[in-house]
PDB file of C-alpha atoms in Angstrom:
ATOM      1  CA  MET A1465      55.286  22.526  -2.174  1.00 51.00           C
ATOM      2  CA  PHE A1466      52.762  21.182  -4.655  1.00 48.00           C
ATOM      3  CA  HIS A1467      52.855  22.111  -8.305  1.00 52.00           C
ATOM      4  CA  PRO A1468      49.902  24.472  -9.155  1.00 52.00           C
ATOM      5  CA  VAL A1469      48.342  21.829 -11.402  1.00 48.00           C
ATOM      6  CA  VAL A1470      48.538  19.298  -8.574  1.00 44.00           C
ATOM      7  CA  LYS A1471      46.965  21.808  -6.185  1.00 48.00           C
ATOM      8  CA  ILE A1472      44.046  22.363  -8.546  1.00 51.00           C
ATOM      9  CA  SER A1473      43.611  18.629  -9.031  1.00 50.00           C
ATOM     10  CA  LEU A1474      43.573  18.036  -5.284  1.00 45.00           C
ATOM     11  CA  LEU A1475      41.112  20.882  -4.782  1.00 52.00           C
ATOM     12  CA  LEU A1476      38.779  19.472  -7.425  1.00 47.00           C
ATOM     13  CA  TYR A1477      39.088  15.993  -5.924  1.00 46.00           C
ATOM     14  CA  PHE A1478      38.177  17.081  -2.402  1.00 48.00           C
ATOM     15  CA  THR A1479      35.362  19.307  -3.699  1.00 50.00           C
ATOM     16  CA  ALA A1480      33.882  16.361  -5.593  1.00 45.00           C
ATOM     17  CA  LEU A1481      34.295  14.187  -2.513  1.00 42.00           C
ATOM     18  CA  LEU A1482      32.464  16.741  -0.368  1.00 45.00           C
ATOM     19  CA  VAL A1483      29.610  17.082  -2.876  1.00 41.00           C
ATOM     20  CA  SER A1484      29.324  13.305  -3.102  1.00 42.00           C
ATOM     21  CA  ALA A1485      29.188  13.009   0.686  1.00 39.00           C
ATOM     22  CA  ARG A1486      26.503  15.686   0.892  1.00 46.00           C
ATOM     23  CA  ASN A1487      24.433  13.997  -1.812  1.00 45.00           C
ATOM     24  CA  PHE A1488      24.766  10.675  -0.004  1.00 41.00           C
ATOM     25  CA  ALA A1489      23.632  12.235   3.259  1.00 43.00           C
ATOM     26  CA  ASP A1490      20.717  14.029   1.582  1.00 48.00           C
ATOM     27  CA  ASP A1491      19.444  10.878  -0.127  1.00 51.00           C
ATOM     28  CA  PRO A1492      16.671   9.493   2.142  1.00 50.00           C
ATOM     29  CA  ARG A1493      17.603   5.969   1.104  1.00 50.00           C
ATOM     30  CA  ASN A1494      20.908   6.416   2.918  1.00 53.00           C
ATOM     31  CA  ALA A1495      19.509   7.902   6.133  1.00 54.00           C
ATOM     32  CA  VAL A1496      20.233   6.062   9.350  1.00 61.00           C
ATOM     33  CA  GLN A1497      16.816   5.960  10.989  1.00 79.00           C
ATOM     34  CA  GLY A1498      13.339   7.444  10.853  1.00 88.00           C
ATOM     35  CA  LEU A1499      11.059   9.031   8.271  1.00 91.00           C
ATOM     36  CA  HIS A1500      12.603  11.193   5.566  1.00 94.00           C
ATOM     37  CA  LEU A1501      10.284  13.045   3.185  1.00 94.00           C
ATOM     38  CA  GLU A1502      11.113  14.401  -0.247  1.00 95.00           C
ATOM     39  CA  SER A1503       7.563  15.583  -0.912  1.00 94.00           C
ATOM     40  CA  TYR A1504       4.530  16.052   1.331  1.00 94.00           C
ATOM     41  CA  ASN A1505       1.403  17.612  -0.165  1.00 93.00           C
ATOM     42  CA  GLU A1506      -2.076  16.643  -1.376  1.00 91.00           C
ATOM     43  CA  GLU A1507      -0.699  15.629  -4.768  1.00 93.00           C
ATOM     44  CA  GLN A1508       2.284  13.533  -3.694  1.00 95.00           C
ATOM     45  CA  VAL A1509       3.885  12.098  -0.577  1.00 95.00           C
ATOM     46  CA  GLN A1510       7.304  10.643  -1.305  1.00 96.00           C
ATOM     47  CA  GLY A1511      10.222   9.524   0.813  1.00 96.00           C
ATOM     48  CA  CYS A1512      11.697   6.650   2.781  1.00 96.00           C
ATOM     49  CA  TYR A1513      11.365   5.139   6.218  1.00 94.00           C
ATOM     50  CA  ASN A1514      14.569   3.634   7.574  1.00 94.00           C
ATOM     51  CA  TYR A1515      14.623   1.408  10.615  1.00 90.00           C
ATOM     52  CA  ASN A1516      18.409   1.092  10.493  1.00 88.00           C
ATOM     53  CA  LYS A1517      21.226   1.094   7.941  1.00 87.00           C
ATOM     54  CA  THR A1518      20.178  -2.237   6.450  1.00 89.00           C
ATOM     55  CA  LEU A1519      16.368  -2.179   6.653  1.00 92.00           C
ATOM     56  CA  GLY A1520      14.249   0.519   5.072  1.00 95.00           C
ATOM     57  CA  ILE A1521      11.353   1.061   2.686  1.00 96.00           C
ATOM     58  CA  CYS A1522      10.629   3.864   0.221  1.00 97.00           C
ATOM     59  CA  PHE A1523       7.264   5.058  -1.042  1.00 97.00           C
ATOM     60  CA  ASP A1524       5.657   7.273  -3.658  1.00 97.00           C
ATOM     61  CA  ILE A1525       2.010   8.065  -2.920  1.00 95.00           C
ATOM     62  CA  GLN A1526      -0.076   9.968  -5.455  1.00 93.00           C
ATOM     63  CA  ARG A1527      -3.801  10.412  -6.019  1.00 86.00           C
ATOM     64  CA  HIS A1528      -4.061   7.592  -8.521  1.00 86.00           C
ATOM     65  CA  SER A1529      -0.980   5.531  -7.782  1.00 91.00           C
ATOM     66  CA  PHE A1530       1.012   3.891  -5.001  1.00 93.00           C
ATOM     67  CA  GLU A1531       4.526   2.552  -5.094  1.00 96.00           C
ATOM     68  CA  LEU A1532       6.566   0.749  -2.445  1.00 97.00           C
ATOM     69  CA  LEU A1533      10.248   0.139  -3.075  1.00 97.00           C
ATOM     70  CA  LYS A1534      13.308  -1.278  -1.433  1.00 96.00           C
ATOM     71  CA  THR A1535      16.016   1.280  -0.689  1.00 95.00           C
ATOM     72  CA  THR A1536      17.892  -0.203  -3.653  1.00 93.00           C
ATOM     73  CA  GLY A1537      15.071   0.983  -5.921  1.00 94.00           C
ATOM     74  CA  GLU A1538      13.664  -2.494  -6.521  1.00 95.00           C
ATOM     75  CA  GLN A1539       9.873  -2.445  -6.680  1.00 95.00           C
ATOM     76  CA  ILE A1540       7.881  -4.239  -3.999  1.00 96.00           C
ATOM     77  CA  PHE A1541       4.402  -3.042  -4.918  1.00 96.00           C
ATOM     78  CA  VAL A1542       3.049  -0.871  -7.724  1.00 95.00           C
ATOM     79  CA  ASN A1543      -0.510   0.233  -8.321  1.00 93.00           C
ATOM     80  CA  HIS A1544      -1.718   2.851 -10.787  1.00 91.00           C
ATOM     81  CA  ASP A1545      -4.588   3.637 -13.126  1.00 88.00           C
ATOM     82  CA  LEU A1546      -4.503   2.460 -16.732  1.00 87.00           C
ATOM     83  CA  GLY A1547      -7.703   4.153 -17.800  1.00 83.00           C
ATOM     84  CA  PRO A1548     -11.422   4.113 -17.007  1.00 81.00           C
ATOM     85  CA  ASP A1549     -12.245   1.175 -14.716  1.00 81.00           C
ATOM     86  CA  SER A1550      -8.823  -0.409 -15.186  1.00 88.00           C
ATOM     87  CA  PHE A1551      -5.594  -0.437 -13.216  1.00 91.00           C
ATOM     88  CA  LEU A1552      -2.241  -2.146 -12.752  1.00 93.00           C
ATOM     89  CA  TYR A1553      -1.565  -4.095  -9.551  1.00 93.00           C
ATOM     90  CA  GLN A1554       1.957  -5.489  -9.296  1.00 95.00           C
ATOM     91  CA  VAL A1555       3.500  -7.378  -6.384  1.00 95.00           C
ATOM     92  CA  LEU A1556       7.228  -8.011  -6.838  1.00 95.00           C
ATOM     93  CA  ASP A1557       7.415  -9.839 -10.202  1.00 93.00           C
ATOM     94  CA  LEU A1558       3.733 -10.852 -10.330  1.00 96.00           C
ATOM     95  CA  THR A1559       1.406  -8.578 -12.273  1.00 96.00           C
ATOM     96  CA  PHE A1560      -2.383  -8.260 -12.239  1.00 96.00           C
ATOM     97  CA  LEU A1561      -4.822  -6.006 -14.040  1.00 93.00           C
ATOM     98  CA  GLY A1562      -8.064  -4.684 -12.650  1.00 90.00           C
ATOM     99  CA  ILE A1563     -11.003  -4.655 -15.059  1.00 87.00           C
ATOM    100  CA  GLY A1564     -14.102  -3.120 -13.541  1.00 84.00           C
ATOM    101  CA  SER A1565     -14.489  -4.978 -10.267  1.00 85.00           C
ATOM    102  CA  SER A1566     -12.571  -8.032 -11.483  1.00 88.00           C
ATOM    103  CA  ILE A1567      -8.867  -8.762 -11.403  1.00 90.00           C
ATOM    104  CA  VAL A1568      -6.872 -10.948 -13.806  1.00 92.00           C
ATOM    105  CA  TYR A1569      -3.353 -12.329 -13.728  1.00 95.00           C
ATOM    106  CA  VAL A1570      -0.929 -11.174 -16.423  1.00 95.00           C
ATOM    107  CA  PRO A1571       1.296 -14.048 -17.626  1.00 94.00           C
ATOM    108  CA  LYS A1572       5.024 -13.446 -17.294  1.00 91.00           C
ATOM    109  CA  ASP A1573       5.557 -13.649 -21.056  1.00 92.00           C
ATOM    110  CA  ILE A1574       3.523 -10.452 -21.530  1.00 92.00           C
ATOM    111  CA  PRO A1575       5.979  -7.497 -21.586  1.00 91.00           C
ATOM    112  CA  LYS A1576       5.291  -5.146 -18.672  1.00 87.00           C
ATOM    113  CA  VAL A1577       5.089  -2.020 -20.803  1.00 89.00           C
ATOM    114  CA  ARG A1578       2.003   0.143 -21.089  1.00 88.00           C
ATOM    115  CA  GLU A1579       1.182  -0.679 -24.717  1.00 91.00           C
ATOM    116  CA  GLU A1580       1.393  -4.435 -24.177  1.00 92.00           C
ATOM    117  CA  LEU A1581      -0.597  -4.265 -20.959  1.00 91.00           C
ATOM    118  CA  LEU A1582      -3.319  -2.212 -22.630  1.00 90.00           C
ATOM    119  CA  ALA A1583      -3.473  -4.728 -25.484  1.00 92.00           C
ATOM    120  CA  PHE A1584      -3.815  -7.580 -22.985  1.00 91.00           C
ATOM    121  CA  LEU A1585      -6.426  -5.551 -21.121  1.00 88.00           C
ATOM    122  CA  ALA A1586      -8.445  -5.024 -24.308  1.00 88.00           C
ATOM    123  CA  LEU A1587      -8.326  -8.756 -24.975  1.00 87.00           C
ATOM    124  CA  LYS A1588      -9.628  -9.526 -21.496  1.00 85.00           C
ATOM    125  CA  LYS A1589     -12.320  -6.864 -21.707  1.00 80.00           C
ATOM    126  CA  ALA A1590     -13.629  -8.602 -24.804  1.00 81.00           C
ATOM    127  CA  GLY A1591     -14.487 -11.464 -22.472  1.00 72.00           C
ATOM    128  CA  PRO A1592     -13.439 -15.121 -22.183  1.00 67.00           C
ATOM    129  CA  SER A1593     -14.226 -17.465 -25.033  1.00 69.00           C
ATOM    130  CA  SER A1594     -16.146 -19.813 -22.751  1.00 81.00           C
ATOM    131  CA  GLU A1595     -17.358 -20.281 -19.202  1.00 84.00           C
ATOM    132  CA  GLN A1596     -14.586 -22.822 -18.712  1.00 86.00           C
ATOM    133  CA  GLN A1597     -11.972 -20.246 -19.737  1.00 85.00           C
ATOM    134  CA  LYS A1598     -13.520 -17.735 -17.342  1.00 85.00           C
ATOM    135  CA  ASN A1599     -13.235 -20.213 -14.474  1.00 88.00           C
ATOM    136  CA  GLU A1600      -9.657 -21.076 -15.428  1.00 89.00           C
ATOM    137  CA  ASP A1601      -8.714 -17.379 -15.474  1.00 89.00           C
ATOM    138  CA  PHE A1602     -10.293 -16.903 -12.062  1.00 90.00           C
ATOM    139  CA  GLU A1603      -8.476 -19.877 -10.536  1.00 93.00           C
ATOM    140  CA  SER A1604      -5.206 -18.720 -12.100  1.00 93.00           C
ATOM    141  CA  MET A1605      -5.676 -15.260 -10.614  1.00 93.00           C
ATOM    142  CA  LYS A1606      -6.343 -16.684  -7.141  1.00 94.00           C
ATOM    143  CA  ALA A1607      -3.329 -19.005  -7.268  1.00 96.00           C
ATOM    144  CA  HIS A1608      -0.968 -16.261  -8.427  1.00 96.00           C
ATOM    145  CA  TYR A1609      -2.373 -13.736  -5.957  1.00 94.00           C
ATOM    146  CA  GLN A1610      -1.732 -16.183  -3.130  1.00 95.00           C
ATOM    147  CA  GLU A1611       1.763 -16.761  -4.541  1.00 96.00           C
ATOM    148  CA  ALA A1612       2.331 -12.995  -4.523  1.00 95.00           C
ATOM    149  CA  MET A1613       1.225 -12.728  -0.900  1.00 95.00           C
ATOM    150  CA  SER A1614       3.486 -15.646   0.011  1.00 95.00           C
ATOM    151  CA  GLU A1615       6.454 -13.871  -1.582  1.00 95.00           C
ATOM    152  CA  LEU A1616       5.581 -10.694   0.298  1.00 95.00           C
ATOM    153  CA  HIS A1617       5.498 -12.669   3.533  1.00 94.00           C
ATOM    154  CA  TYR A1618       9.222 -13.344   3.152  1.00 94.00           C
ATOM    155  CA  THR A1619      10.141  -9.816   2.044  1.00 95.00           C
ATOM    156  CA  PRO A1620      11.979  -8.162   4.987  1.00 94.00           C
ATOM    157  CA  GLU A1621      10.783  -4.648   4.139  1.00 95.00           C
ATOM    158  CA  MET A1622       7.196  -5.723   4.794  1.00 94.00           C
ATOM    159  CA  GLN A1623       7.998  -5.725   8.511  1.00 91.00           C
ATOM    160  CA  LEU A1624       8.026  -1.916   8.317  1.00 92.00           C
ATOM    161  CA  LEU A1625       4.513  -1.498   6.904  1.00 90.00           C
ATOM    162  CA  GLU A1626       3.031  -0.975  10.348  1.00 86.00           C
ATOM    163  CA  LEU A1627       5.724   1.466  11.430  1.00 88.00           C
ATOM    164  CA  LEU A1628       5.540   3.519   8.233  1.00 90.00           C
ATOM    165  CA  PRO A1629       1.908   4.714   8.644  1.00 88.00           C
ATOM    166  CA  GLU A1630       2.595   5.460  12.311  1.00 85.00           C
ATOM    167  CA  ALA A1631       5.565   7.593  11.307  1.00 87.00           C
ATOM    168  CA  LEU A1632       3.492   9.430   8.695  1.00 89.00           C
ATOM    169  CA  MET A1633       0.770  10.050  11.280  1.00 83.00           C
ATOM    170  CA  ASP A1634       3.285  11.870  13.454  1.00 79.00           C
ATOM    171  CA  ASN A1635       3.214  14.706  10.932  1.00 75.00           C
ATOM    172  CA  SER A1636       1.043  17.532  12.239  1.00 66.00           C
ATOM    173  CA  THR A1637      -0.657  17.913   8.844  1.00 76.00           C
ATOM    174  CA  GLN A1638      -2.678  14.859   7.856  1.00 78.00           C
ATOM    175  CA  LEU A1639      -3.431  14.551   4.141  1.00 86.00           C
ATOM    176  CA  GLU A1640      -6.475  12.888   2.603  1.00 83.00           C
ATOM    177  CA  ILE A1641      -4.381  10.958   0.071  1.00 86.00           C
ATOM    178  CA  LEU A1642      -2.751   9.102   2.969  1.00 88.00           C
ATOM    179  CA  LYS A1643      -5.974   7.383   4.094  1.00 83.00           C
ATOM    180  CA  PRO A1644      -6.073   4.962   1.133  1.00 86.00           C
ATOM    181  CA  PHE A1645      -2.344   4.358   1.603  1.00 89.00           C
ATOM    182  CA  TYR A1646      -2.846   3.372   5.244  1.00 88.00           C
ATOM    183  CA  THR A1647      -5.539   0.971   4.046  1.00 87.00           C
ATOM    184  CA  LEU A1648      -3.122  -0.455   1.481  1.00 88.00           C
ATOM    185  CA  CYS A1649      -0.398  -1.021   4.089  1.00 90.00           C
ATOM    186  CA  LEU A1650      -2.670  -2.832   6.512  1.00 87.00           C
ATOM    187  CA  SER A1651      -4.307  -4.821   3.709  1.00 89.00           C
ATOM    188  CA  LEU A1652      -0.937  -6.071   2.484  1.00 91.00           C
ATOM    189  CA  LEU A1653       0.122  -6.946   6.029  1.00 90.00           C
ATOM    190  CA  SER A1654      -3.080  -8.902   6.547  1.00 88.00           C
ATOM    191  CA  ARG A1655      -3.118 -10.663   3.155  1.00 90.00           C
ATOM    192  CA  ALA A1656       0.568 -11.589   3.399  1.00 91.00           C
ATOM    193  CA  ASP A1657       0.185 -12.630   7.050  1.00 90.00           C
ATOM    194  CA  VAL A1658       3.102 -10.474   8.167  1.00 89.00           C
ATOM    195  CA  GLN A1659       3.533  -9.886  11.888  1.00 84.00           C
ATOM    196  CA  THR A1660       5.634  -6.940  12.975  1.00 80.00           C
ATOM    197  CA  PRO A1661       8.518  -8.374  15.061  1.00 78.00           C
ATOM    198  CA  ALA A1662       8.447  -7.470  18.751  1.00 76.00           C
ATOM    199  CA  GLN A1663      11.699  -5.504  18.577  1.00 73.00           C
ATOM    200  CA  LEU A1664      10.291  -3.346  15.778  1.00 72.00           C
ATOM    201  CA  LYS A1665       6.852  -3.055  17.348  1.00 68.00           C
ATOM    202  CA  ALA A1666       8.453  -1.628  20.477  1.00 65.00           C
ATOM    203  CA  THR A1667       9.273   1.499  18.476  1.00 61.00           C
ATOM    204  CA  LEU A1668       5.624   2.146  17.646  1.00 58.00           C
ATOM    205  CA  ARG A1669       4.174   5.160  19.368  1.00 51.00           C
ATOM    206  CA  LEU A1670       0.662   4.515  20.611  1.00 45.00           C
ATOM    207  CA  HIS A1671      -1.370   7.480  19.448  1.00 43.00           C
ATOM    208  CA  ASP A1672      -3.836   9.061  21.824  1.00 41.00           C
ATOM    209  CA  HIS A1673      -6.910   9.273  19.597  1.00 43.00           C
ATOM    210  CA  GLN A1674      -9.360  11.720  21.126  1.00 42.00           C
ATOM    211  CA  ARG A1675     -12.297  10.251  19.231  1.00 42.00           C
ATOM    212  CA  GLN A1676     -11.825   6.978  21.088  1.00 45.00           C
ATOM    213  CA  LYS A1677     -13.100   8.740  24.197  1.00 47.00           C
ATOM    214  CA  ARG A1678     -16.246   9.955  22.437  1.00 56.00           C
ATOM    215  CA  CYS A1679     -17.524   6.783  20.798  1.00 65.00           C
ATOM    216  CA  THR A1680     -18.195   3.167  21.647  1.00 65.00           C
ATOM    217  CA  ASN A1681     -15.490   0.651  20.892  1.00 66.00           C
ATOM    218  CA  MET A1682     -17.285  -1.868  18.680  1.00 64.00           C
ATOM    219  CA  LYS A1683     -15.154  -4.747  19.924  1.00 61.00           C
ATOM    220  CA  THR A1684     -16.718  -4.357  23.365  1.00 62.00           C
ATOM    221  CA  VAL A1685     -20.342  -4.425  22.190  1.00 58.00           C
ATOM    222  CA  SER A1686     -21.886  -7.899  21.924  1.00 50.00           C
ATOM    223  CA  TRP A1687     -24.332  -6.917  19.140  1.00 48.00           C
ATOM    224  CA  HIS A1688     -21.454  -5.728  16.981  1.00 51.00           C
ATOM    225  CA  ARG A1689     -19.480  -8.904  17.665  1.00 52.00           C
ATOM    226  CA  ARG A1690     -22.437 -10.975  16.499  1.00 55.00           C
ATOM    227  CA  ASN A1691     -22.501  -8.873  13.325  1.00 62.00           C
ATOM    228  CA  GLU A1692     -18.743  -9.298  12.793  1.00 67.00           C
ATOM    229  CA  CYS A1693     -18.115  -5.675  13.753  1.00 82.00           C
ATOM    230  CA  ARG A1694     -19.480  -4.247  10.493  1.00 85.00           C
ATOM    231  CA  GLY A1695     -18.539  -0.606  10.291  1.00 87.00           C
ATOM    232  CA  MET A1696     -15.292  -1.012  12.225  1.00 87.00           C
ATOM    233  CA  CYS A1697     -12.189  -0.700  10.061  1.00 86.00           C
ATOM    234  CA  GLY A1698     -10.431  -4.040   9.683  1.00 85.00           C
ATOM    235  CA  PRO A1699     -11.311  -7.624   8.731  1.00 83.00           C
ATOM    236  CA  THR A1700     -14.163  -9.040  10.857  1.00 79.00           C
ATOM    237  CA  CYS A1701     -13.440  -7.904  14.440  1.00 83.00           C
ATOM    238  CA  THR A1702      -9.770  -7.054  13.944  1.00 83.00           C
ATOM    239  CA  CYS A1703      -9.486  -3.316  14.527  1.00 84.00           C
ATOM    240  CA  TRP A1704      -7.284  -1.280  12.188  1.00 84.00           C
ATOM    241  CA  SER A1705      -7.249   1.883  14.285  1.00 82.00           C
ATOM    242  CA  LEU A1706      -4.648   3.476  12.006  1.00 79.00           C
ATOM    243  CA  ILE A1707      -7.293   3.956   9.318  1.00 83.00           C
ATOM    244  CA  CYS A1708      -9.818   6.108  11.168  1.00 83.00           C
ATOM    245  CA  GLY A1709      -8.154   6.581  14.536  1.00 80.00           C
ATOM    246  CA  ASP A1710     -10.255   4.236  16.659  1.00 84.00           C
ATOM    247  CA  CYS A1711     -12.261   1.001  16.791  1.00 86.00           C
ATOM    248  CA  CYS A1712     -15.644   2.668  16.405  1.00 87.00           C
ATOM    249  CA  TYR A1713     -18.284   2.686  13.671  1.00 88.00           C
ATOM    250  CA  HIS A1714     -17.413   4.537  10.468  1.00 90.00           C
ATOM    251  CA  GLN A1715     -19.717   4.832   7.489  1.00 92.00           C
ATOM    252  CA  GLY A1716     -16.923   4.248   4.969  1.00 91.00           C
ATOM    253  CA  CYS A1717     -15.898   1.035   6.716  1.00 90.00           C
ATOM    254  CA  TYR A1718     -19.518  -0.106   6.895  1.00 91.00           C
ATOM    255  CA  GLU A1719     -20.016   0.512   3.175  1.00 92.00           C
ATOM    256  CA  HIS A1720     -16.865  -1.459   2.373  1.00 92.00           C
ATOM    257  CA  ASP A1721     -18.079  -4.305   4.601  1.00 91.00           C
ATOM    258  CA  ARG A1722     -21.377  -4.363   2.709  1.00 91.00           C
ATOM    259  CA  CYS A1723     -19.499  -4.553  -0.600  1.00 92.00           C
ATOM    260  CA  CYS A1724     -17.622  -7.585   0.733  1.00 91.00           C
ATOM    261  CA  ASP A1725     -20.896  -9.159   1.874  1.00 91.00           C
ATOM    262  CA  VAL A1726     -22.416  -8.841  -1.585  1.00 91.00           C
ATOM    263  CA  LYS A1727     -19.437  -9.304  -3.908  1.00 89.00           C
ATOM    264  CA  GLY A1728     -17.205 -11.651  -1.939  1.00 89.00           C
ATOM    265  CA  PHE A1729     -13.527 -11.515  -1.057  1.00 87.00           C
ATOM    266  CA  TRP A1730     -12.095 -11.806  -4.590  1.00 88.00           C
ATOM    267  CA  ASP A1731     -14.005  -8.868  -6.018  1.00 90.00           C
ATOM    268  CA  THR A1732     -11.833  -5.746  -6.195  1.00 89.00           C
ATOM    269  CA  TYR A1733     -14.535  -3.726  -4.414  1.00 90.00           C
ATOM    270  CA  CYS A1734     -13.731  -5.895  -1.390  1.00 90.00           C
ATOM    271  CA  LEU A1735     -10.112  -6.898  -2.001  1.00 87.00           C
ATOM    272  CA  LEU A1736      -8.701  -3.481  -2.974  1.00 86.00           C
ATOM    273  CA  PRO A1737     -10.642  -0.730  -1.166  1.00 87.00           C
ATOM    274  CA  PHE A1738      -7.793   1.758  -1.603  1.00 82.00           C
ATOM    275  CA  MET A1739      -8.596   1.789  -5.341  1.00 82.00           C
ATOM    276  CA  TYR A1740     -12.049   3.302  -4.876  1.00 84.00           C
ATOM    277  CA  SER A1741     -11.732   6.612  -3.028  1.00 81.00           C
ATOM    278  CA  PHE A1742     -12.058   5.110   0.419  1.00 85.00           C
ATOM    279  CA  SER A1743     -12.514   7.485   3.337  1.00 84.00           C
ATOM    280  CA  CYS A1744     -13.821   7.004   6.861  1.00 86.00           C
ATOM    281  CA  SER A1745     -17.050   8.814   5.988  1.00 89.00           C
ATOM    282  CA  SER A1746     -17.771   7.094   2.662  1.00 90.00           C
ATOM    283  CA  TYR A1747     -16.602   4.446   0.210  1.00 91.00           C
ATOM    284  CA  GLY A1748     -16.423   5.298  -3.483  1.00 88.00           C
ATOM    285  CA  ALA A1749     -17.550   1.858  -4.678  1.00 89.00           C
ATOM    286  CA  TYR A1750     -20.770   2.011  -2.644  1.00 91.00           C
ATOM    287  CA  PRO A1751     -23.628   1.516  -3.498  1.00 90.00           C
ATOM    288  CA  LYS A1752     -22.493   0.454  -6.994  1.00 89.00           C
ATOM    289  CA  CYS A1753     -21.020  -2.713  -5.488  1.00 90.00           C
ATOM    290  CA  LEU A1754     -24.461  -3.874  -4.353  1.00 91.00           C
ATOM    291  CA  TYR A1755     -25.709  -4.439  -7.899  1.00 88.00           C
TER     292      TYR A1755
END
């Protein structure tokens, strides 16, 4: 027979153990496999996608921000507005700020807190002291952006960025705020030159997109190939069917392509389409990007 105090202690211990086990099971970061959502509405989509017990990625998608995290909580990618025509763009430990349609690198000695970032932003908005400084800032941004993409290339969680949108597309209710996120995922995969491993790719479900049967695949039309498939979602003639569901012409993709034609790769209108209200029917930066 146990003493009453011992009985109570044991009861409390096992109750705490049970609650802890339930909390562990309910935490999407600890799930074994598949997509686990904490929130799914037009204001926020949040959760985790787990391939197995050791490889998973978490996300927080909102109207004016995106966040990708490791299941440990460590940030992989962060993007959110800082004010009119300005935003934060962070890849692992490398930080950039968007100013209008330009992007600048934030040195590591600048504290990554809002007040300090806004002060640095104000300094950059005032303009470089000389043309030479402007060129140096631009070259620094390019070098650090390429460094960021190189670091992403060797980040294991990046292998899941093709599976994650596919898993989200399995939901019967498709939300508009997911379109820019799909663009972000495929952009990061492309920029970081990440190929989904064959064993992971085998889990992808090939969606039967009905629209594909009602429009012309631009990759099969010689005129479109000569024009680098403008209007098809994806770089040049690489089709990103996840964005609009097929490899056909879409006005939003065409408008983004035109922005790239005019502004060039390193302009944010081209580099970061998910920042400018991209949709398959229109692109928020167009026609402003043409001037």
